[in-house]
C-alpha cells in the first residue's frame, strides 16, 4: 500500500521550523517542502507528514500551542 | 597581552563559535525562509536554533517570540519606539546606557513623559523609588540589569513585580549580564528582554535581539523596519505575527550561527559556574585596587552585588593617559572615558572626566588580574 501524505500550512518558515522541531522531539517524521502553489501563493515552506501520523502530529502541536492554519491531504 | 575589555565585547570566543560561522559560509550559505530547497531550510534551522538556545537560556516560553537582530541597541529601539505612544509615561533609572537614554530623550520630544529615578553614587536603585515614580499612565519601566560603567546590579525582580502589579510593561537591557548572571523571564517578571550576542553570550558582533513576552500584544509592536519576510508574500502589508513582523530583510545568518554556538557553550558550562568564576576574579580585582594608594574604585566594591566590570581612577593621571599607557607599556586592553553612559557617570560623580574600566570575562585568569593590578600600581606610584 502506498503512503499518503498530508501537509500542514503554517504562518511562516519560522513556524514550520518550530513544527519540525516539535515533531522531531515527538518522534514523528516530517519534511519541510515548498508550499504547493495550488494550496497557497506563499513562497515559504510547509510541513509534510505521513497521513497516518496526522492525529499524533496535531496532538503534539496542540500541546506546544502551535496550530496549523490549514491541514490538507495530498 | 591581557584583554580586559569584555564589557565592550567578549574575547576570545569559546571553541565552536567561529567553526559554526565558517560551516554556514562554506556548507550552507543560502537565504533562510526565502526558498524551500534544502540549503535554505538548513539556513532556517540555524536561525531557529539560535532562537531556541536563547529562549532556553532565559526561560522564555515561545522561541517564536525571540526577535533576532543586530544588537541590543536595535532591540531596545524596537521595544521603546515600537510600543510607546505620545501621552505614555515611562520610568527608567539614572544608570542607563545611551542605548536606552537616547531613544527615550527622542521620544520625550514626541510627547512621552519620562521619569528618571535617581540611583545612589554606588549605582544602587531602590525598588520603592520605582514604585513612587509610577503614574496612572505609566506604560513601561525600563532598566538595565547591570551598569556598563560600574557593573552594579539593579533589582530587576523587585522592579518587575512592581511594574506588573501596576499593569506596566517591564523592559530589561541585559547587555552586561546575559549569560553571566541567571536571568529568568518568568521569575523576574520581564515582559521585554533585550540582549546582545557578542558579550557574555560569546557570539559574534552583529547578533542580538528582543524577546517579547506574552503580556505584550505583538500587533501593537510597531516594527522599526518593514519589508520582505519570506512569509505572506501576497500581502503588501507587514505580517502581524512574530517574529516575522519585526524581522524584515535577510538576517545575518553567519552571526546567528555563532550566537547559537556561544549560547550553547554558556548553557553547557552553566551560568552559575561562569558567575562564580567572575565573582572570584572581580573580588580579587576590587580588593587589589583598593589597596593601591591614589586609586579610587567606583561602584559597589562588592563582587556579589555587581558584574565583572570595575571602574576606577588614578589620582594625578587622566583616564585617557592611563588607557594608552596600559596598552603601550603593559599590553593591557581596557576602555576609558564615559562609556556611552553620561547619566551613569553623573550618578557616580565622574562626569565629565570618566573612568578607567576593566571588564573581566569567563576566559580571564587570576594571574591576569594580578598582572593588571601590578600595572596599575606602577602607574599610580608614578603619578603621585
XYZ file of C-alpha atoms in Angstrom:
458
model
C 0.000 0.000 0.000
C 1.475 3.388 -0.965
C 1.945 6.105 1.649
C -0.482 9.010 1.676
C 0.767 12.451 2.629
C -0.686 15.434 4.429
C 0.696 18.960 4.512
C 0.330 21.467 7.304
C 0.248 25.101 6.253
C 1.653 27.457 8.855
C 2.193 31.199 9.078
C 5.849 31.319 8.086
C 9.069 29.368 7.671
C 9.804 30.195 11.310
C 6.619 28.406 12.318
C 7.436 25.475 10.028
C 10.818 25.121 11.688
C 9.206 25.164 15.110
C 6.808 22.424 13.910
C 9.749 20.393 12.634
C 11.477 20.708 15.988
C 8.377 19.711 17.959
C 7.663 16.725 15.709
C 11.281 15.610 15.834
C 11.116 15.566 19.646
C 7.834 13.628 19.432
C 9.427 11.036 17.123
C 7.196 11.913 14.164
C 8.851 12.024 10.749
C 8.253 15.148 8.681
C 9.780 17.067 5.819
C 9.688 20.754 5.045
C 8.699 21.309 1.411
C 7.831 24.375 -0.685
C 4.174 25.287 -0.293
C 2.292 23.716 -3.252
C 1.058 26.554 -5.471
C -2.469 25.172 -5.610
C -2.729 25.396 -1.806
C -1.285 28.852 -1.293
C 0.595 31.592 -3.114
C 3.078 31.842 -0.224
C 6.753 31.492 -1.131
C 7.720 29.700 2.062
C 7.670 26.107 3.192
C 5.076 23.839 4.749
C 5.316 20.665 6.820
C 4.693 17.346 5.092
C 3.832 14.273 7.157
C 2.522 10.794 6.506
C -1.267 10.949 6.715
C -1.264 8.100 9.216
C 0.624 10.413 11.647
C -1.902 13.247 11.353
C -3.630 12.701 14.679
C -0.364 12.345 16.634
C 1.052 15.364 14.817
C -1.866 17.630 15.638
C -1.788 16.492 19.264
C 1.938 17.255 19.562
C 1.467 20.702 18.012
C -1.536 21.485 20.149
C 0.480 20.610 23.268
C 3.022 23.206 22.113
C 0.236 25.716 21.420
C 1.045 25.794 17.720
C -1.971 25.463 15.459
C -1.537 24.991 11.689
C -3.532 27.373 9.528
C -4.682 24.506 7.317
C -4.269 20.743 7.092
C -4.506 19.340 3.569
C -4.362 15.726 2.473
C -2.443 15.438 -0.781
C 48.560 40.610 26.032
C 45.737 40.839 28.558
C 42.224 41.533 27.305
C 40.139 43.355 29.923
C 37.536 44.933 27.658
C 34.891 42.228 27.930
C 32.257 44.785 28.903
C 32.589 46.174 25.358
C 32.758 42.768 23.705
C 33.957 39.390 24.886
C 37.170 37.966 23.505
C 38.304 35.320 22.846
C 35.247 33.312 21.857
C 34.674 29.730 23.013
C 35.505 26.771 20.786
C 32.746 26.145 18.280
C 31.680 29.732 17.635
C 33.982 30.505 14.721
C 33.543 26.938 13.431
C 29.751 27.357 13.315
C 30.110 30.583 11.340
C 32.587 29.041 8.906
C 30.399 25.953 8.477
C 27.468 28.142 7.478
C 29.560 30.075 4.968
C 31.230 27.008 3.474
C 28.500 24.395 3.585
C 25.120 26.145 3.723
C 25.244 29.740 2.558
C 21.586 30.014 1.486
C 18.968 32.577 2.489
C 16.688 31.292 5.278
C 12.963 31.456 4.660
C 13.319 32.626 1.078
C 13.086 29.254 -0.663
C 12.141 25.664 0.018
C 15.325 23.922 -1.096
C 17.449 22.011 1.364
C 20.099 24.687 1.840
C 17.513 27.384 2.541
C 15.798 25.074 5.029
C 19.141 24.291 6.680
C 19.870 28.027 6.960
C 16.433 28.411 8.561
C 17.293 25.663 11.035
C 20.408 27.540 12.083
C 18.401 30.705 12.723
C 15.696 28.761 14.536
C 18.386 27.018 16.603
C 19.579 30.414 17.784
C 16.014 31.276 18.854
C 15.685 28.023 20.782
C 19.020 28.418 22.529
C 18.226 31.973 23.604
C 14.722 31.002 24.750
C 16.159 28.151 26.823
C 18.764 30.371 28.470
C 16.221 32.974 29.583
C 13.320 30.579 30.177
C 11.239 32.277 27.518
C 8.127 30.215 26.789
C 7.987 30.600 22.999
C 11.044 30.652 20.677
C 8.902 32.359 18.032
C 8.726 35.434 20.245
C 12.515 35.788 20.086
C 13.020 38.572 17.547
C 16.568 38.363 16.249
C 18.504 41.385 15.084
C 21.853 43.092 15.044
C 22.430 44.105 18.649
C 20.869 45.200 21.916
C 20.565 48.817 20.758
C 18.335 47.755 17.888
C 16.302 45.598 20.284
C 15.847 48.468 22.746
C 14.831 50.827 19.952
C 12.277 48.298 18.756
C 10.749 47.938 22.219
C 10.722 51.660 23.005
C 9.792 53.116 19.630
C 7.550 50.187 18.820
C 5.355 50.354 21.912
C 5.405 53.869 23.347
C 2.942 56.476 22.140
C 2.509 60.182 22.966
C 0.924 60.512 26.390
C 2.536 57.353 27.766
C 4.714 57.655 30.855
C 7.995 55.742 31.205
C 10.161 55.135 34.261
C 13.885 54.473 33.951
C 16.998 54.824 36.109
C 19.901 57.243 36.215
C 22.340 54.396 35.497
C 21.239 53.748 31.936
C 23.384 53.476 28.848
C 22.658 55.784 25.937
C 21.094 52.810 24.154
C 18.138 53.481 26.461
C 18.587 57.192 27.168
C 18.863 58.467 23.602
C 15.718 56.767 22.282
C 13.848 57.900 25.400
C 15.020 61.503 25.082
C 13.951 61.494 21.417
C 10.557 60.030 22.345
C 10.206 62.640 25.076
C 10.279 65.291 22.345
C 7.467 63.414 20.622
C 5.215 63.503 23.667
C 6.067 60.657 26.007
C 6.563 61.558 29.658
C 9.816 60.362 31.245
C 10.845 59.921 34.876
C 14.496 59.135 35.581
C 14.770 57.613 39.063
C 17.991 58.629 40.809
C 20.346 55.862 41.893
C 22.924 56.096 44.686
C 26.556 57.041 43.919
C 27.349 53.314 44.022
C 24.739 52.744 41.326
C 22.106 51.129 43.529
C 18.420 51.546 42.742
C 15.767 51.319 45.441
C 12.657 49.459 44.234
C 10.465 51.742 46.338
C 11.713 54.694 44.281
C 10.478 52.947 41.141
C 7.119 52.409 42.803
C 6.893 56.065 43.827
C 7.600 57.160 40.256
C 4.694 55.232 38.769
C 1.728 57.183 37.450
C -1.680 56.236 36.157
C -0.382 56.452 32.578
C 2.893 54.572 33.169
C 3.196 52.242 30.193
C 6.662 50.893 30.803
C 9.507 50.544 33.291
C 12.908 50.306 31.578
C 16.038 49.258 33.457
C 19.437 47.888 32.683
C 20.175 44.744 34.649
C 23.718 45.870 35.353
C 25.576 49.095 34.770
C 28.092 49.097 31.934
C 30.178 51.588 33.915
C 30.459 50.041 37.381
C 28.708 46.695 36.961
C 26.224 47.374 39.775
C 23.221 45.051 39.557
C 19.769 46.603 39.626
C 16.928 44.846 41.467
C 15.080 43.694 38.360
C 12.933 41.057 40.001
C 11.502 43.512 42.520
C 11.084 46.204 39.876
C 9.430 43.717 37.529
C 6.924 42.713 40.157
C 6.166 46.355 40.900
C 5.639 47.098 37.202
C 3.443 44.050 36.757
C 1.305 44.880 39.792
C 0.782 48.326 38.302
C -0.097 46.977 34.858
C 3.016 48.442 33.209
C 5.371 46.569 30.898
C 8.890 45.796 32.112
C 11.776 46.126 29.635
C 15.244 44.970 30.713
C 18.533 45.791 28.973
C 20.644 42.704 29.693
C 23.707 43.800 27.699
C 26.016 43.455 30.693
C 24.514 40.414 32.379
C 23.013 37.982 29.859
C 24.967 34.742 30.066
C 26.965 35.778 33.126
C 24.139 36.080 35.654
C 20.973 33.962 35.968
C 18.001 35.587 34.243
C 14.560 34.005 34.129
C 11.969 35.956 32.164
C 9.114 34.429 34.112
C 10.584 34.547 37.630
C 11.950 38.033 37.039
C 8.616 39.260 35.603
C 10.283 40.521 32.424
C 7.984 41.401 29.528
C 10.646 42.541 27.086
C 14.208 41.274 27.297
C 16.792 42.977 25.095
C 20.072 41.112 24.668
C 23.300 41.379 22.766
C 25.018 38.328 21.339
C 28.640 39.429 21.454
C 29.284 39.972 25.157
C 28.586 37.258 27.745
C 26.656 35.138 25.265
C 30.022 34.756 23.484
C 28.648 35.075 19.969
C 29.931 37.457 17.305
C 29.149 41.127 16.825
C 26.073 41.743 14.702
C 23.845 39.456 16.742
C 21.257 40.269 19.380
C 17.537 40.504 19.833
C 14.390 41.210 21.755
C 12.318 38.553 23.495
C 8.694 39.622 23.536
C 6.751 38.236 26.480
C 3.171 37.133 26.277
C 1.813 40.213 28.062
C 2.853 42.243 25.026
C 0.351 42.354 22.185
C 2.509 41.660 19.127
C 0.125 43.586 16.902
C 0.759 46.733 18.960
C 4.514 46.392 18.487
C 5.294 48.647 15.531
C 8.311 47.374 13.585
C 11.155 49.832 13.100
C 11.695 48.467 9.607
C 9.334 46.824 7.154
C 9.933 44.694 4.103
C 10.316 41.151 2.878
C 10.000 38.384 5.433
C 9.682 35.323 3.197
C 6.159 34.914 4.540
C 2.769 36.192 3.368
C 4.361 37.296 0.132
C 0.955 38.013 -1.353
C 0.440 40.838 1.181
C 1.753 44.350 0.747
C 1.233 44.939 4.452
C 3.613 43.765 7.180
C 2.683 40.417 8.816
C 1.020 40.724 12.210
C 2.706 37.699 13.792
C 6.107 37.302 15.452
C 8.914 37.017 14.729
C 8.281 37.906 11.075
C 6.549 41.169 11.983
C 9.833 42.600 13.267
C 12.395 40.735 11.160
C 12.333 42.188 7.661
C 15.269 41.669 5.333
C 17.863 38.940 5.094
C 19.269 38.183 8.544
C 22.936 37.920 9.484
C 22.958 34.125 9.474
C 26.725 33.697 9.985
C 26.433 35.782 13.162
C 23.351 33.861 14.311
C 25.194 30.572 13.734
C 27.924 31.881 16.012
C 25.365 33.160 18.517
C 23.773 29.744 18.759
C 27.174 28.153 19.392
C 28.025 30.783 22.000
C 24.760 30.341 23.891
C 25.127 26.544 23.749
C 28.586 26.948 25.274
C 27.139 29.100 28.078
C 24.387 26.525 28.702
C 26.875 23.664 28.790
C 29.330 25.419 31.083
C 26.496 26.766 33.212
C 25.697 30.364 34.097
C 26.289 29.630 37.803
C 29.817 28.387 37.113
C 30.633 31.381 34.916
C 29.234 33.707 37.580
C 31.284 32.053 40.358
C 34.479 32.430 38.313
C 33.795 36.079 37.583
C 32.893 36.891 41.187
C 36.180 35.413 42.340
C 38.203 37.469 39.844
C 36.175 40.626 40.429
C 36.608 40.485 44.204
C 40.347 39.970 43.766
C 40.491 42.947 41.404
C 38.448 45.245 43.649
C 40.411 44.383 46.779
C 43.709 44.783 44.935
C 42.747 48.182 43.543
C 41.545 49.392 46.953
C 44.998 48.642 48.382
C 46.796 50.873 45.862
C 47.401 54.425 47.176
C 45.886 57.042 44.865
C 43.337 54.688 43.307
C 39.606 55.360 43.712
C 37.236 52.489 42.961
C 33.628 53.280 41.997
C 30.500 51.218 42.366
C 29.520 48.669 44.976
C 33.052 47.456 45.742
C 31.460 44.096 46.408
C 31.651 41.461 43.682
C 28.449 39.814 44.895
C 26.500 42.979 44.103
C 27.854 43.611 40.642
C 29.018 42.109 37.392
C 32.696 41.704 36.467
C 33.072 45.329 35.401
C 35.170 47.571 37.627
C 35.649 51.307 37.163
C 38.395 53.265 38.870
C 40.618 56.308 38.564
C 44.235 57.031 39.361
C 44.985 60.308 41.181
C 47.107 62.596 39.037
C 46.512 60.739 35.776
C 43.727 61.220 33.261
C 41.864 58.054 32.247
C 42.896 58.567 28.614
C 46.584 58.592 29.536
C 46.170 55.556 31.769
C 44.432 53.654 28.971
C 47.154 54.485 26.483
C 49.944 53.507 28.857
C 48.247 50.287 29.917
C 48.105 49.331 26.237
C 51.539 50.599 25.164
C 53.592 49.590 28.187
C 51.716 46.620 29.671
C 49.679 45.275 26.739
C 46.504 45.548 28.797
C 43.368 46.328 26.790
C 40.676 48.261 28.625
C 38.226 51.099 27.988
C 38.458 54.614 29.384
C 36.139 57.619 29.280
C 32.381 57.889 29.597
C 31.407 54.504 28.145
C 28.359 55.922 26.299
C 26.669 56.401 29.674
C 26.776 60.072 30.733
C 23.853 59.646 33.134
C 25.653 56.849 34.969
C 28.828 58.895 35.235
C 26.844 61.841 36.626
C 25.323 59.472 39.170
C 28.658 58.120 40.398
C 30.301 61.573 40.261
C 32.765 61.015 37.431
C 31.244 63.215 34.716
C 32.874 64.532 32.524
C 36.234 63.006 33.424
C 35.127 59.411 33.101
C 36.914 56.358 34.468
C 39.235 53.515 33.606
C 37.140 50.375 33.159
C 38.354 46.800 33.458
C 35.801 44.308 32.121
C 36.564 40.711 33.045
C 35.180 37.648 31.317
C 34.988 33.892 31.527
C 38.433 33.436 29.979
C 40.358 35.773 32.269
C 42.581 34.242 34.929
C 43.751 35.194 38.438
C 47.267 35.660 37.012
C 45.930 38.247 34.546
C 44.195 40.112 37.367
C 47.443 40.153 39.344
C 49.368 41.450 36.327
C 46.783 44.195 35.788
C 46.984 45.193 39.455
C 50.773 45.356 39.207
C 50.499 47.659 36.187
C 48.006 49.970 37.917
C 50.227 50.040 40.999
C 53.187 51.160 38.913
C 51.179 53.874 37.134
C 49.689 55.139 40.408
C 53.099 55.311 42.049
C 54.479 57.274 39.122
C 51.515 59.677 39.099
C 51.878 60.616 42.762
